[in-house]
Coordinates of C-alpha atoms and ligand atoms in Angstrom, one line a residue:
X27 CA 53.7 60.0 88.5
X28 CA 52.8 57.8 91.8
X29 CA 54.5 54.4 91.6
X30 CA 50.2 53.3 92.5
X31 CA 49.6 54.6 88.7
X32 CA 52.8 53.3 86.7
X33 CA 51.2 51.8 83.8
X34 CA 48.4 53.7 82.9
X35 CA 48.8 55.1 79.6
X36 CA 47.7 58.5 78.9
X37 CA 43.8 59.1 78.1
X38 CA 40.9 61.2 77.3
X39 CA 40.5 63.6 80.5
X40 CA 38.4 62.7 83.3
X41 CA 36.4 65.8 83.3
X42 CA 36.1 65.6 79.6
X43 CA 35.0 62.6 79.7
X44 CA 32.6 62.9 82.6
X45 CA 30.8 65.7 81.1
X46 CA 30.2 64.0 78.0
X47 CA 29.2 60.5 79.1
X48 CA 25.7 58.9 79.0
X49 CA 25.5 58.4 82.7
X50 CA 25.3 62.0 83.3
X51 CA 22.3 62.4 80.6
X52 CA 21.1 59.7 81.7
X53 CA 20.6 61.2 85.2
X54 CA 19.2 64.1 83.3
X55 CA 16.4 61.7 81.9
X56 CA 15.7 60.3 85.4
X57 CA 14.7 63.8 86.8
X58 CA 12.5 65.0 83.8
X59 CA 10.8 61.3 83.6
X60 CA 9.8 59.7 80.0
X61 CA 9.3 63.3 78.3
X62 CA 13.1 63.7 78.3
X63 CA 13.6 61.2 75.2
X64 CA 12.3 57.6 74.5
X65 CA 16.3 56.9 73.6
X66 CA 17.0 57.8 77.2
X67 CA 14.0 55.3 78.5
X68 CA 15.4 52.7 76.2
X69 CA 18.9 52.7 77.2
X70 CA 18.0 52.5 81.2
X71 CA 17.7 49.0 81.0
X72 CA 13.7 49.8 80.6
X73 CA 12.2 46.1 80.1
X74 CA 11.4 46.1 76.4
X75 CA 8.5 43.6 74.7
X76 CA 9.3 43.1 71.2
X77 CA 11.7 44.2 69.1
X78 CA 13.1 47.9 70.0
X79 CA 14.4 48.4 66.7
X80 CA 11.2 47.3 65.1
X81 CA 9.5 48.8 61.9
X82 CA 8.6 52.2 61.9
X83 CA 5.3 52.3 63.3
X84 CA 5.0 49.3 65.4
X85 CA 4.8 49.5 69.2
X86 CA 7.1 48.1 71.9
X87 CA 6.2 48.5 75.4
X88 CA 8.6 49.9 77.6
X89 CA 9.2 50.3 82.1
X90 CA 9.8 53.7 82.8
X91 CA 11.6 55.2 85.6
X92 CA 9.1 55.2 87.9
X93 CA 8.1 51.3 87.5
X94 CA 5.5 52.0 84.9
X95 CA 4.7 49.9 81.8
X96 CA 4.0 52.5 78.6
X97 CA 3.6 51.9 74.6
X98 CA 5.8 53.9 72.3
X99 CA 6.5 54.1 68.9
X100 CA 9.6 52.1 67.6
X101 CA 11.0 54.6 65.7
X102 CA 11.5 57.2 68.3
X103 CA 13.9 54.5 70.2
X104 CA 17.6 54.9 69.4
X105 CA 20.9 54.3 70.1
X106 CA 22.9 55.8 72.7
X107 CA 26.4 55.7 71.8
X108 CA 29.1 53.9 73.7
X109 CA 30.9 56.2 76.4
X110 CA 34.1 53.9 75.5
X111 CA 35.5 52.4 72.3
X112 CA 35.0 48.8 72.2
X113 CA 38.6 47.8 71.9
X114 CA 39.2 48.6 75.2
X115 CA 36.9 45.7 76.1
X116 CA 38.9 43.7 75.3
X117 CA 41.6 42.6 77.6
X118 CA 44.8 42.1 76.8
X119 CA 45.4 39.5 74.5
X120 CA 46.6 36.1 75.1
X121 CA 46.2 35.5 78.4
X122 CA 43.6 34.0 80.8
X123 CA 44.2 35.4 83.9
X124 CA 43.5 33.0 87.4
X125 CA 43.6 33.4 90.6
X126 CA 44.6 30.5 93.7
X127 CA 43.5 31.4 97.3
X128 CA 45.1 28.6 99.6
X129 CA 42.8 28.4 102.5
X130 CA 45.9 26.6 104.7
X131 CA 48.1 29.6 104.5
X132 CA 45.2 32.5 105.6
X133 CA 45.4 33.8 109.0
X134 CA 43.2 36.7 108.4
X135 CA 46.0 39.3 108.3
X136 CA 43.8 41.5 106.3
X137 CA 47.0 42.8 104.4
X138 CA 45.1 41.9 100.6
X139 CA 42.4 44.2 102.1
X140 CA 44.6 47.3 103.1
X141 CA 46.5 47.2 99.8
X142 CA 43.7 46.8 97.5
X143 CA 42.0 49.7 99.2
X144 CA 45.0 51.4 98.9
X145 CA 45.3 50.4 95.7
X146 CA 42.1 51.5 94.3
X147 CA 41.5 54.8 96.4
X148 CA 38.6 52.9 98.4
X149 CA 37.7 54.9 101.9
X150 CA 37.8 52.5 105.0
X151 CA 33.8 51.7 104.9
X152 CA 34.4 50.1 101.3
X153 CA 35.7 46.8 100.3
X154 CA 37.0 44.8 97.7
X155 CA 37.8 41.8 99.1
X156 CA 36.0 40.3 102.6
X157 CA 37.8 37.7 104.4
X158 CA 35.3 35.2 106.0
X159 CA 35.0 33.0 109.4
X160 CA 33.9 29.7 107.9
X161 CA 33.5 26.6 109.2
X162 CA 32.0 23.4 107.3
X163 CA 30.4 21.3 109.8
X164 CA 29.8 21.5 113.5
X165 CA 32.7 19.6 114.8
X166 CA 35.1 20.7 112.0
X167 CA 38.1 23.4 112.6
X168 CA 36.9 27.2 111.3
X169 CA 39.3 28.9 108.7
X170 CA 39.0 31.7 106.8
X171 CA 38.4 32.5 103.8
X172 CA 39.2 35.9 101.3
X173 CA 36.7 36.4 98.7
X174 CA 37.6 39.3 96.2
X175 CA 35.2 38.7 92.8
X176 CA 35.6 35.3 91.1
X177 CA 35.9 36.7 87.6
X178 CA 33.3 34.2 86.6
X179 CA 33.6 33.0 83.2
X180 CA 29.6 32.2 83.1
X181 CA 29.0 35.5 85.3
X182 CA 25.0 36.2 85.8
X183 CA 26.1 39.6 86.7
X184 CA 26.9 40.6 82.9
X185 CA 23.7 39.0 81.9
X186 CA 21.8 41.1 84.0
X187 CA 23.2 44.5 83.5
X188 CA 20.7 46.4 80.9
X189 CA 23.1 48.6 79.8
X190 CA 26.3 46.6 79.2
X191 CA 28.0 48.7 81.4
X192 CA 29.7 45.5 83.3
X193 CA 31.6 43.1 80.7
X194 CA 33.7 40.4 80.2
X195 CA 37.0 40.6 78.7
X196 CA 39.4 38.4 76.7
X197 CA 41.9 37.9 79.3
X198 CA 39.5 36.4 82.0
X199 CA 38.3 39.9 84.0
X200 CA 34.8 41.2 84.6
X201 CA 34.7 44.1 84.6
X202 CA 32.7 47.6 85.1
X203 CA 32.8 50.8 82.8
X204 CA 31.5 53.2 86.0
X205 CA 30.7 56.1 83.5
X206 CA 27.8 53.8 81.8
X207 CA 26.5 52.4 84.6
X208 CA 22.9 53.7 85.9
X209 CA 23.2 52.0 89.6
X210 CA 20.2 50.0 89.0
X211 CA 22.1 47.1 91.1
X212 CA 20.7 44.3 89.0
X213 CA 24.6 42.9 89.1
X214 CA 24.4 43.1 92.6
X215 CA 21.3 41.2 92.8
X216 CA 22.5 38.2 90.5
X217 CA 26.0 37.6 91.9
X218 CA 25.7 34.9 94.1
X219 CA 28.9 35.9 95.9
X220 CA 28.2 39.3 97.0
X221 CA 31.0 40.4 95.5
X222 CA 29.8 43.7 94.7
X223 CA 29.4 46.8 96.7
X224 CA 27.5 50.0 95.8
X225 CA 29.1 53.4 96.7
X226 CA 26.6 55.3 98.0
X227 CA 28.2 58.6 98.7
X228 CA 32.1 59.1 97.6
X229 CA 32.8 60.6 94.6
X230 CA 36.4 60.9 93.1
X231 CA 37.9 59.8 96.4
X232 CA 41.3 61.3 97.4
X233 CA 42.5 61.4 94.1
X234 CA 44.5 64.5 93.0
X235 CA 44.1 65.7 89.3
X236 CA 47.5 63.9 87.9
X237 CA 46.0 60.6 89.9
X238 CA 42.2 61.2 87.8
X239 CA 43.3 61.7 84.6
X240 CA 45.7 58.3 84.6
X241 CA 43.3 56.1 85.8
X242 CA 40.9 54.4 82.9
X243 CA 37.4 54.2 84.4
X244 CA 36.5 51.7 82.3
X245 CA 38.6 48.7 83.4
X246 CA 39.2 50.2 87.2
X247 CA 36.3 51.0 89.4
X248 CA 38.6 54.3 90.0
X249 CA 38.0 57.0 90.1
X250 CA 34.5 56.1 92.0
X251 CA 31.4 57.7 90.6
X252 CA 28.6 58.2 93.0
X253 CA 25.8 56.0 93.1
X254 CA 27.5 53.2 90.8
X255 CA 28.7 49.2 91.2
X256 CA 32.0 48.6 92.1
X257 CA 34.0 45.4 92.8
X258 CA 37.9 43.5 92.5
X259 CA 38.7 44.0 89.0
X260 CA 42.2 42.0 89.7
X261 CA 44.1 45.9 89.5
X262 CA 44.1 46.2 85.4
X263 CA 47.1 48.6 85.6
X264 CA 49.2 45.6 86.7
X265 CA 48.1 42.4 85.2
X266 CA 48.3 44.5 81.9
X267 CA 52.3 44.5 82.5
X268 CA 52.5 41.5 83.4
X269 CA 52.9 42.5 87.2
X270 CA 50.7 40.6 90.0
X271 CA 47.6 42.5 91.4
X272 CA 48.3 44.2 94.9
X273 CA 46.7 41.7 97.0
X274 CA 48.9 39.1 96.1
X275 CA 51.7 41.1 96.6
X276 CA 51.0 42.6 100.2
X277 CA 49.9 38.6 101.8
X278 CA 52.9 37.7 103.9
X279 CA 51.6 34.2 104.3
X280 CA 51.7 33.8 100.5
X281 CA 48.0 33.0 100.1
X282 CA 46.8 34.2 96.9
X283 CA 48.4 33.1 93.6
X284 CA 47.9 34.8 90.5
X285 CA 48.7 33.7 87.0
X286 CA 47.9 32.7 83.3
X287 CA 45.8 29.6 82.4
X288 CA 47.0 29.8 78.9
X289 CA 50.9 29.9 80.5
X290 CA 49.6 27.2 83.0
X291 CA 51.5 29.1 86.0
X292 CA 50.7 31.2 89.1
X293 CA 52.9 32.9 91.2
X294 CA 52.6 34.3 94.9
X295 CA 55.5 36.4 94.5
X296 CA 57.5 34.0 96.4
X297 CA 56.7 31.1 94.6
X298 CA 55.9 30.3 90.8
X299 CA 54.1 27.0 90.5
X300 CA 52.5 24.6 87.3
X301 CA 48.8 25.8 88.1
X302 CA 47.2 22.3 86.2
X303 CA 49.7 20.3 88.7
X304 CA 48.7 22.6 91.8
X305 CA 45.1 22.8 91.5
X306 CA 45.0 18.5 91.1
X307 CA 48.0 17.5 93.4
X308 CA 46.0 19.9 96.3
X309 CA 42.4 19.0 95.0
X310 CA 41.5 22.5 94.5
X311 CA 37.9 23.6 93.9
X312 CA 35.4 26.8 93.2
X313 CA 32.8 28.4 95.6
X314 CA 29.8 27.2 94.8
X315 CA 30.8 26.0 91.5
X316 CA 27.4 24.0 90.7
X317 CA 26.0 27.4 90.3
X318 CA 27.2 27.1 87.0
X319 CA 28.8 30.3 87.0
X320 CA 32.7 29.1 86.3
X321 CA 34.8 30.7 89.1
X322 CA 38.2 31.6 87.6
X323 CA 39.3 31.7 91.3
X324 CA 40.3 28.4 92.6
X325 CA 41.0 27.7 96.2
X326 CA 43.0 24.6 98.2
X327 CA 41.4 23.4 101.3
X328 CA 42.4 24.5 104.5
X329 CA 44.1 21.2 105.8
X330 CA 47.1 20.7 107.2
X331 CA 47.0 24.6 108.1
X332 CA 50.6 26.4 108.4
X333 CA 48.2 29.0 111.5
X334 CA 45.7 28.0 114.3
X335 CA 43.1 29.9 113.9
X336 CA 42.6 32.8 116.2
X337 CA 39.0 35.0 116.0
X338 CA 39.8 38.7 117.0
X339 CA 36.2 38.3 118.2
X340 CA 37.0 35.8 120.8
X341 CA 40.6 36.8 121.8
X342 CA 41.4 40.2 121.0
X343 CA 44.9 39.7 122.4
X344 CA 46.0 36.5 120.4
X345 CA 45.2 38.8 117.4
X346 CA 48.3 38.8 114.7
X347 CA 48.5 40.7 111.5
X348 CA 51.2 38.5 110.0
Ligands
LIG428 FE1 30.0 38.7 88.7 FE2 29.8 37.9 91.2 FE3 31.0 36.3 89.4 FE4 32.2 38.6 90.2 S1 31.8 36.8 91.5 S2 32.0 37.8 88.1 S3 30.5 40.0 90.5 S4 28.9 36.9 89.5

């Protein structure tokens, strides 16, 4: 098997599983509208008023596909069942996974890019992770600044989702079961960070049929469904062995630290440090963190900066990739 998929334990086929899930029926209730079945309507994320498991004979009114508000019975609502067991929701156990992004060390080598779109099969339009220009004030030095998802541990994007298709797990990760979800974008909407991109067009991208059937959809955005949210889900197929994701592994300048709260240690591969000791001694903080939404990716300022910083925009030939 491809060293890329070492880890993934065997599973339910792709196309079985594809040609059973809800998304597909779902899209089957989006071109026949409401007629198709009230337990469609209630499961895509239609706004409902009242209770939708009310008492036979009471009415709840429902948004249908085409932005309408109608009044059905209660009793012709059901339930849709899950496309994936709940246990694998739940992350492996004991452990609180963290990330550490020291903005001193980035130089915009764009290495965590290549090898998580390497990594998760993405084609070159699509992105995980975006590294930034910033600059804090007008007469302050720019840096920049990678921003994969922040795994939020208050993260609006869950909230949102009407039909649980993105989750949170045990271990820390937010993540997206691409079979349920119906692309309505709310996630994209609520995340404050833009960490989520849409895939408008690729479907199953370059993966061979050994490569679809090891990947678990419901903790990697791999394969990509068409139409549906992707985002970082901090590569499942390693942190579940105990293995760093790919972005931390490809940085030369050792930027990005990954580890265990619970184990209070991160490690950039070169490097394993006391995580409690790094974030205070380098007075670390989250993005945007009065948003309330509890980052679970710190970052260390960019002082005392091991790079000047160059912008490929502004001199193409001082440009460095290391
Ligand atoms: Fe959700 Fe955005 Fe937070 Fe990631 S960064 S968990 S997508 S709110």
């Amino acid at each position: 098997m491809d060293n890329e998929l070492n880890g993934h334990e065997a599973h339910e086929s792709q196309d079985t599983h594809e040609a059973s899930n809800r998304r597909n029926f779902l899209r089957l209730g989006l071109s026949s509208g409401l007629g198709i079945g009230l337990g469609a309507a209630a499961t895509m994320g239609l706004m409902a008023e009242g209770d939708s498991k009310g008492s036979a004979g009471s009415k709840v009114k429902l948004m249908s596909p085409d932005g309408k508000i109608v009044e059905v019975d209660s009793d012709q609502i059901v339930d849709i069942p899950r496309s994936v067991e709940l246990v694998v929701r739940e992350g492996v156990p004991n452990r609180k996974f963290v990330m550490v992004i020291d903005l001193s060390r980035c130089k915009n080598a764009r290495k965590c890019k290549n090898a998580c779109s390497k990594m998760h099969y993405l084609p070159p339009e699509r992105s995980y992770i975006k590294v930034e220009k910033m600059q804090d004030a007008e007469k302050t030095a720019p840096y920049w600044m990678p921003t994969p998802c922040f795994h939020c541990d208050n993260p609006p994007c869950v909230k949102v989702c009407p039909v649980d298709a993105t989750f949170k797990t045990s271990d820390g990760i937010v993540s997206i079961d691409n079979t349920r979800c119906i692309g309505c974008r709310f996630c994209m909407v609520a995340c404050p960070y833009s960490a989520r991109i849409f895939n408008w067009g690729t479907e199953l991208y370059a993966l061979n049929d050994e490569q679809k059937e090891a990947i678990k959809p419901h903790e990697s955005c791999s394969p990509h469904l068409r139409g549906t949210v992707e985002k970082c889900d901090f590569c499942p197929n390693h942190t579940r062995h105990d293995k760093l994701p790919d972005c931390v592994k490809a940085c030369p300048n050792g930027v990005f630290y990954f580890g265990d709260e619970l184990d209070d240690t991160v490690s950039n591969g070169d490097e394993t440090l006391r995580l409690s000791k790094l974030l205070k001694d380098k007075s670390a903080y989250r993005y945007l963190e009065d948003l309330g939404t509890k980052p679970r990716v710190y970052y260390l300022p960019p002082v005392n900066r091991l790079f000047p910083f160059v912008d490929p925009n502004e001199h193409p030939e001082k440009e460095h990739h290391e």
